[in-house]
Tab-separated table of C-alpha atoms in Angstrom:
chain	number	residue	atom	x	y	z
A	1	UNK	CA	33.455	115.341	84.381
A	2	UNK	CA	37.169	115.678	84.086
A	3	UNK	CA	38.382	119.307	83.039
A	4	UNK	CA	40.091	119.126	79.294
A	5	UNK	CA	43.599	118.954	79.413
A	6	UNK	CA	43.989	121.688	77.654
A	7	UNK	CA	41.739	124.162	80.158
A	8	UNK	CA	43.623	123.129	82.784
A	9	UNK	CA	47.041	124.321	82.347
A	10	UNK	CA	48.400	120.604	81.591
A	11	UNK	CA	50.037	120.031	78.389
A	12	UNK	CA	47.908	117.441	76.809
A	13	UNK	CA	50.538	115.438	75.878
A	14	UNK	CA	53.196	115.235	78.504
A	15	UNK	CA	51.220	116.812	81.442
A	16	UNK	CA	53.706	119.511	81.648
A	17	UNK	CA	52.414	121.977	84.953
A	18	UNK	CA	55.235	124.970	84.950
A	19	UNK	CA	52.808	127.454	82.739
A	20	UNK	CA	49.751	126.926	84.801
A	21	UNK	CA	50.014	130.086	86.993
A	22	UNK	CA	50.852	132.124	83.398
A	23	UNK	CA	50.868	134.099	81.779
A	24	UNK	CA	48.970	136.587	83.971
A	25	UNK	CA	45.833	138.046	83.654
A	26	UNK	CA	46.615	140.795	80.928
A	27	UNK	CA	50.470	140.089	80.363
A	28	UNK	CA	51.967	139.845	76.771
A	29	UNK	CA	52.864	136.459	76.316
A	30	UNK	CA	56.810	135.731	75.928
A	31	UNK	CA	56.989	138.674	78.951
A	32	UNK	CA	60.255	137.685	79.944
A	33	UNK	CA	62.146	137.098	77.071
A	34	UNK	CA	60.377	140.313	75.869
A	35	UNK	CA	62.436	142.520	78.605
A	36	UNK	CA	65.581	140.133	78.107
A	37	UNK	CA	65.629	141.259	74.372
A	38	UNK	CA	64.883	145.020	75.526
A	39	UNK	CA	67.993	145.326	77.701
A	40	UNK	CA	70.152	144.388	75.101
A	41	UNK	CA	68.359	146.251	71.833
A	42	UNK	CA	70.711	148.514	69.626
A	43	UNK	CA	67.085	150.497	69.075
A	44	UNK	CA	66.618	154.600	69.527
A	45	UNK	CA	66.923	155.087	73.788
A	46	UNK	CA	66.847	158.346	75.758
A	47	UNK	CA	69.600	157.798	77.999
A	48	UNK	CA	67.826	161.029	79.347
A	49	UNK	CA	67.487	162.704	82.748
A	50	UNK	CA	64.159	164.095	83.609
A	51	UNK	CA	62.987	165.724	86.431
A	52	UNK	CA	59.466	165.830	88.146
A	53	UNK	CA	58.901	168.673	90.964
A	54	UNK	CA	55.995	169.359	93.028
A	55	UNK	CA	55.413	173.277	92.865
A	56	UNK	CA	52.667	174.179	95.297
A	57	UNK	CA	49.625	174.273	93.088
A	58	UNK	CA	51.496	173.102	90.283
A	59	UNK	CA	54.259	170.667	89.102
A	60	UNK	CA	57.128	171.527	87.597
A	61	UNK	CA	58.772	168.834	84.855
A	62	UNK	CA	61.827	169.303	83.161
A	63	UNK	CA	64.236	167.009	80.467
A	64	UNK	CA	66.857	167.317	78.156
A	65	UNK	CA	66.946	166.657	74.414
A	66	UNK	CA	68.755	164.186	73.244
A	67	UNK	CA	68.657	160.454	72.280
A	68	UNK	CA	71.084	157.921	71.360
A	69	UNK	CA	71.255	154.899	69.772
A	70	UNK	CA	74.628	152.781	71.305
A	71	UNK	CA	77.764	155.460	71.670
A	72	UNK	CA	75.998	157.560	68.682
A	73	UNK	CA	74.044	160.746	69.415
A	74	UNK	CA	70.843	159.569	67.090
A	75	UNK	CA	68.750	163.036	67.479
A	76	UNK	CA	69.550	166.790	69.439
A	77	UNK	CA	66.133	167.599	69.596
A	78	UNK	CA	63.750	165.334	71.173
A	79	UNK	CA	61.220	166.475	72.879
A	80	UNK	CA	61.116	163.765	76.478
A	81	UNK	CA	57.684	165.566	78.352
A	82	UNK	CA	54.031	165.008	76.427
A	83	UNK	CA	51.115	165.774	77.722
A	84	UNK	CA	48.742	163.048	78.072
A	85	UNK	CA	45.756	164.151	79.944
A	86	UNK	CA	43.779	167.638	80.596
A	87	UNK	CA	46.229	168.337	83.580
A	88	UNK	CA	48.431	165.681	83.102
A	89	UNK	CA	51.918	164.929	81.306
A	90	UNK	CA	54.552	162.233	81.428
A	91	UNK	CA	58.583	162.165	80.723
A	92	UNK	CA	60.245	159.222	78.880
A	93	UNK	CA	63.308	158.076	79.755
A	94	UNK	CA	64.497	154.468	78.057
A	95	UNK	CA	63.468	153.268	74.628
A	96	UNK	CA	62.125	155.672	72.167
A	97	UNK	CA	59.901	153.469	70.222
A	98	UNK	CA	58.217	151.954	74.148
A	99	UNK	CA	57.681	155.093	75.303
A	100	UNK	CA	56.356	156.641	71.959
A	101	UNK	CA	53.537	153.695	72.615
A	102	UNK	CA	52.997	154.355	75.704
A	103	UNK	CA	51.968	158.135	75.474
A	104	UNK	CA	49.445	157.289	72.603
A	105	UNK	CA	48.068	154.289	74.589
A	106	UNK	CA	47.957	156.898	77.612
A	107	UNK	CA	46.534	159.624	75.825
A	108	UNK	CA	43.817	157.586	74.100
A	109	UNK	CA	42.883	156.250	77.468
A	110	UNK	CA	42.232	159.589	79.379
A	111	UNK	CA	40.033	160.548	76.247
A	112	UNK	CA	37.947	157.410	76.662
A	113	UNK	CA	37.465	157.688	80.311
A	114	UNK	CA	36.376	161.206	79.777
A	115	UNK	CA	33.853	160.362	77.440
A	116	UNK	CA	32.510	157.671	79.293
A	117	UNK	CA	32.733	159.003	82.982
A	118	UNK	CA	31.656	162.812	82.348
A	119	UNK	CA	34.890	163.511	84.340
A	120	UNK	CA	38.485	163.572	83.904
A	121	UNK	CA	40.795	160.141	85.454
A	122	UNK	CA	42.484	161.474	88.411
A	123	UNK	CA	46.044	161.308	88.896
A	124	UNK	CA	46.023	158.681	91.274
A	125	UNK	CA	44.232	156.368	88.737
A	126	UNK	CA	46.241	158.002	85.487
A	127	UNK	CA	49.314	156.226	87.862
A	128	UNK	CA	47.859	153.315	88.110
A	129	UNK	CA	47.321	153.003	84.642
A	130	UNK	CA	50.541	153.759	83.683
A	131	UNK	CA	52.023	151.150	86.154
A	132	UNK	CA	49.444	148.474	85.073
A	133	UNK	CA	50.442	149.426	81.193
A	134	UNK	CA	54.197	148.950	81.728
A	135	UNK	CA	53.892	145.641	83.983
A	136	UNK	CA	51.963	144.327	80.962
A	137	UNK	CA	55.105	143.882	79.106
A	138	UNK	CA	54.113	145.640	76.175
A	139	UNK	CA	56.340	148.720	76.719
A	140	UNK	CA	59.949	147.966	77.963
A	141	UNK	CA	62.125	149.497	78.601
A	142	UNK	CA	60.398	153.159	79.988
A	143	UNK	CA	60.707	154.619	83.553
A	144	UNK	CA	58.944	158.067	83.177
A	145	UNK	CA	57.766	160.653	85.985
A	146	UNK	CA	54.083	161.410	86.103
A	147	UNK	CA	53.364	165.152	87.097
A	148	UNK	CA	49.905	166.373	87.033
A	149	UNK	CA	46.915	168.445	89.226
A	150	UNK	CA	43.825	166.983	89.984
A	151	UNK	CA	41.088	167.795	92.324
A	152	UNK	CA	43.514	166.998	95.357
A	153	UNK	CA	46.585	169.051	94.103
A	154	UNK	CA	49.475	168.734	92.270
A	155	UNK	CA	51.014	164.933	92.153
A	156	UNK	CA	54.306	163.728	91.057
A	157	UNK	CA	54.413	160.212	90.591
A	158	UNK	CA	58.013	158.340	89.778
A	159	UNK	CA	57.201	154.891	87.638
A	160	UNK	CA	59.836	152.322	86.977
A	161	UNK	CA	60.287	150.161	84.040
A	162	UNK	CA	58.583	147.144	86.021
A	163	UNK	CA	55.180	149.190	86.717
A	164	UNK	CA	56.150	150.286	90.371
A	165	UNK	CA	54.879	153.471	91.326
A	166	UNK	CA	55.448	155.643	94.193
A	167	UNK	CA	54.443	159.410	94.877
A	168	UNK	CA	57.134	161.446	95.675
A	169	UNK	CA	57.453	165.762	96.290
A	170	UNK	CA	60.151	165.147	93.620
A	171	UNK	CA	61.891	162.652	91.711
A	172	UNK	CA	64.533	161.926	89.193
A	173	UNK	CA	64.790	159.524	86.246
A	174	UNK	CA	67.047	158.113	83.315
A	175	UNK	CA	71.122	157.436	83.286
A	176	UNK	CA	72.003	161.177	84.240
A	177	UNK	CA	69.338	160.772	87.473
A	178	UNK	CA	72.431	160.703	89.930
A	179	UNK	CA	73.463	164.326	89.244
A	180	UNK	CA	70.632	165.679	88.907
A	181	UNK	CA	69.198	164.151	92.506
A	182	UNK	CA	72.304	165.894	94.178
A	183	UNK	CA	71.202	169.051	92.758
A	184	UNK	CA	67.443	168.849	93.690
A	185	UNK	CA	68.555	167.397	97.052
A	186	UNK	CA	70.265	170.401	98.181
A	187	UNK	CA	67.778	173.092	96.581
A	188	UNK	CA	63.719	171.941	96.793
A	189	UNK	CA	62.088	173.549	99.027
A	190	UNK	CA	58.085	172.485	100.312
A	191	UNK	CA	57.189	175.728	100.186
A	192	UNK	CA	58.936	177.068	96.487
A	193	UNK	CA	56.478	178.000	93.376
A	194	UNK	CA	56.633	177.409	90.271
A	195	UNK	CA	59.323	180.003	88.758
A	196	UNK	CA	61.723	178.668	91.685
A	197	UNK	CA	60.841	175.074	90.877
A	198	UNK	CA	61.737	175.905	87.266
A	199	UNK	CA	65.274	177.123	87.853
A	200	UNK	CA	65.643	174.399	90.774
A	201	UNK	CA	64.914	171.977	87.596
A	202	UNK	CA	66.922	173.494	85.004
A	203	UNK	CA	69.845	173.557	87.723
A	204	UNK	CA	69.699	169.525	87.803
A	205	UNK	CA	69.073	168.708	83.758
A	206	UNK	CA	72.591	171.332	83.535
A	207	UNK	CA	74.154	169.334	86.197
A	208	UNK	CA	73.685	166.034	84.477
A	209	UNK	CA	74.521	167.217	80.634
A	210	UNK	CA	77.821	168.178	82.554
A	211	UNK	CA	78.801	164.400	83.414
A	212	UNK	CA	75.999	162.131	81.674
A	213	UNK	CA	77.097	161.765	77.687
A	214	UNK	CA	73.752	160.650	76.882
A	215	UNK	CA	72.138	163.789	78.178
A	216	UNK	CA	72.498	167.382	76.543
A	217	UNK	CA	71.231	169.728	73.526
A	218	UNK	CA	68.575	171.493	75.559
A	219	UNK	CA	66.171	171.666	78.384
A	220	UNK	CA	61.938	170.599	77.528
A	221	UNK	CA	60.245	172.323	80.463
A	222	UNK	CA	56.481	171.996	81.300
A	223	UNK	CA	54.909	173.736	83.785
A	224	UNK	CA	51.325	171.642	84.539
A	225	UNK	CA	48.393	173.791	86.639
A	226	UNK	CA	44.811	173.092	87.628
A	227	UNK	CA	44.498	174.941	83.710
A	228	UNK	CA	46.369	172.508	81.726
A	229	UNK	CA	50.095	171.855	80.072
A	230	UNK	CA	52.602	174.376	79.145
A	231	UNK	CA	55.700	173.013	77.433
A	232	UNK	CA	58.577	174.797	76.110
A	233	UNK	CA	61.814	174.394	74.867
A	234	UNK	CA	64.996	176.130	75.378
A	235	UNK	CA	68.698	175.123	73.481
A	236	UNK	CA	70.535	178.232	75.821
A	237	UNK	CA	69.960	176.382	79.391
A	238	UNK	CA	72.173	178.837	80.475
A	239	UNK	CA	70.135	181.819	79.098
A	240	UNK	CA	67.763	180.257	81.867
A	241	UNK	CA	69.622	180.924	84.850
């Protein structure tokens, strides 16, 4: 029996081939055009710097607070770290309205796996996840940091906008990410805990609200331990030095 035209991949009426290894398994259709139309939207964006530390038995992530929307400063008081697991929590740096999606979609996700495993997700999987979520298509443009303690320790996992992940002892995201890296170059330490790993992070978001417009009005701060999420805010970064 022949296969139907139509099951095949072959347009039915010209015998057209160039879709029949697409879309992928689980990819928004239109994927392409989808992040075409993304790097060019007018929409709320966190130009953003964030920072992701590894603190021992803890991590250490820090932002700043404000978004734009093209040369306009749209909000001073955004808050760019969620927490979206037990002992878990993600910055956002890149379009407000992705990223916004992307915590729920993360949050609702360690809930369910919870409830059906007896167990939290591990970071290592949570990662995954988060990869697999943003090489969907469904969530451009994001590039957050991953922080979080599981029963192997603290991770810190950087994410780009295409789904790659690696695990890093520290790593930097969003359009002020080149000042703040020079800062956390010179100062991390393995062996520094958490209240060094704070200032170490509140060093680099100051650095880049120096010299990156779209970063500034604040520092978020959460500090994430084997006992859960602790975010704060703080307009005064210099009150924190």
């Amino acid at each position: 029996m022949r296969t139907p035209a139509h099951q095949s991949g072959l347009d039915p009426l010209t015998g057209d081939q160039s879709d029949v290894f697409g879309p992928e398994l689980g990819e928004f259709p239109d994927a392409d055009q989808r992040r075409a139309q993304a790097s060019t939207d007018e929409g709320m964006k966190t130009g953003t710097t964030t920072v992701g530390i590894n603190a021992g038995d803890a991590v250490v992530l820090a932002t700043d607070m404000r978004a734009s929307m093209g040369n306009m400063v749209s909000s001073k008081d955004v808050q760019k770290v969620e927490q979206i697991h037990p002992t878990g929590a993600l910055t956002i740096a890149g379009s407000v309205s992705a990223a916004q999606s992307l915590i729920e979609t993360l949050k609702a996700e360690s809930n369910l796996f919870g409830v059906r495993r007896g167990k939290q997700m591990s970071m290592q999987a949570l990662s995954t996840l988060t990869g697999n979520l943003l090489r969907s298509g469904a969530f451009y443009i994001v590039s957050p940091i991953l922080g979080g303690v599981d029963d192997t320790g603290p991770h810190v996992y950087s994410i780009d906008a295409l789904g790659g992940t690696t695990e890093e002892q520290y790593a930097v995201s969003g359009s002020g990410s080149q000042f703040a890296l020079g800062v956390l170059e010179q100062e991390f330490e393995d062996d520094m805990g958490v209240e060094a790993a704070k200032t170490v992070a509140t060093k680099c978001i100051k650095s880049a609200m120096e010299r990156d417009t779209a970063s500034g009005n604040g520092i978020n701060i959460a500090v994430v331990t084997e006992d859960g999420v602790d975010i704060t805010n703080e307009k005064d970064i210099d009150s924190l030095l």
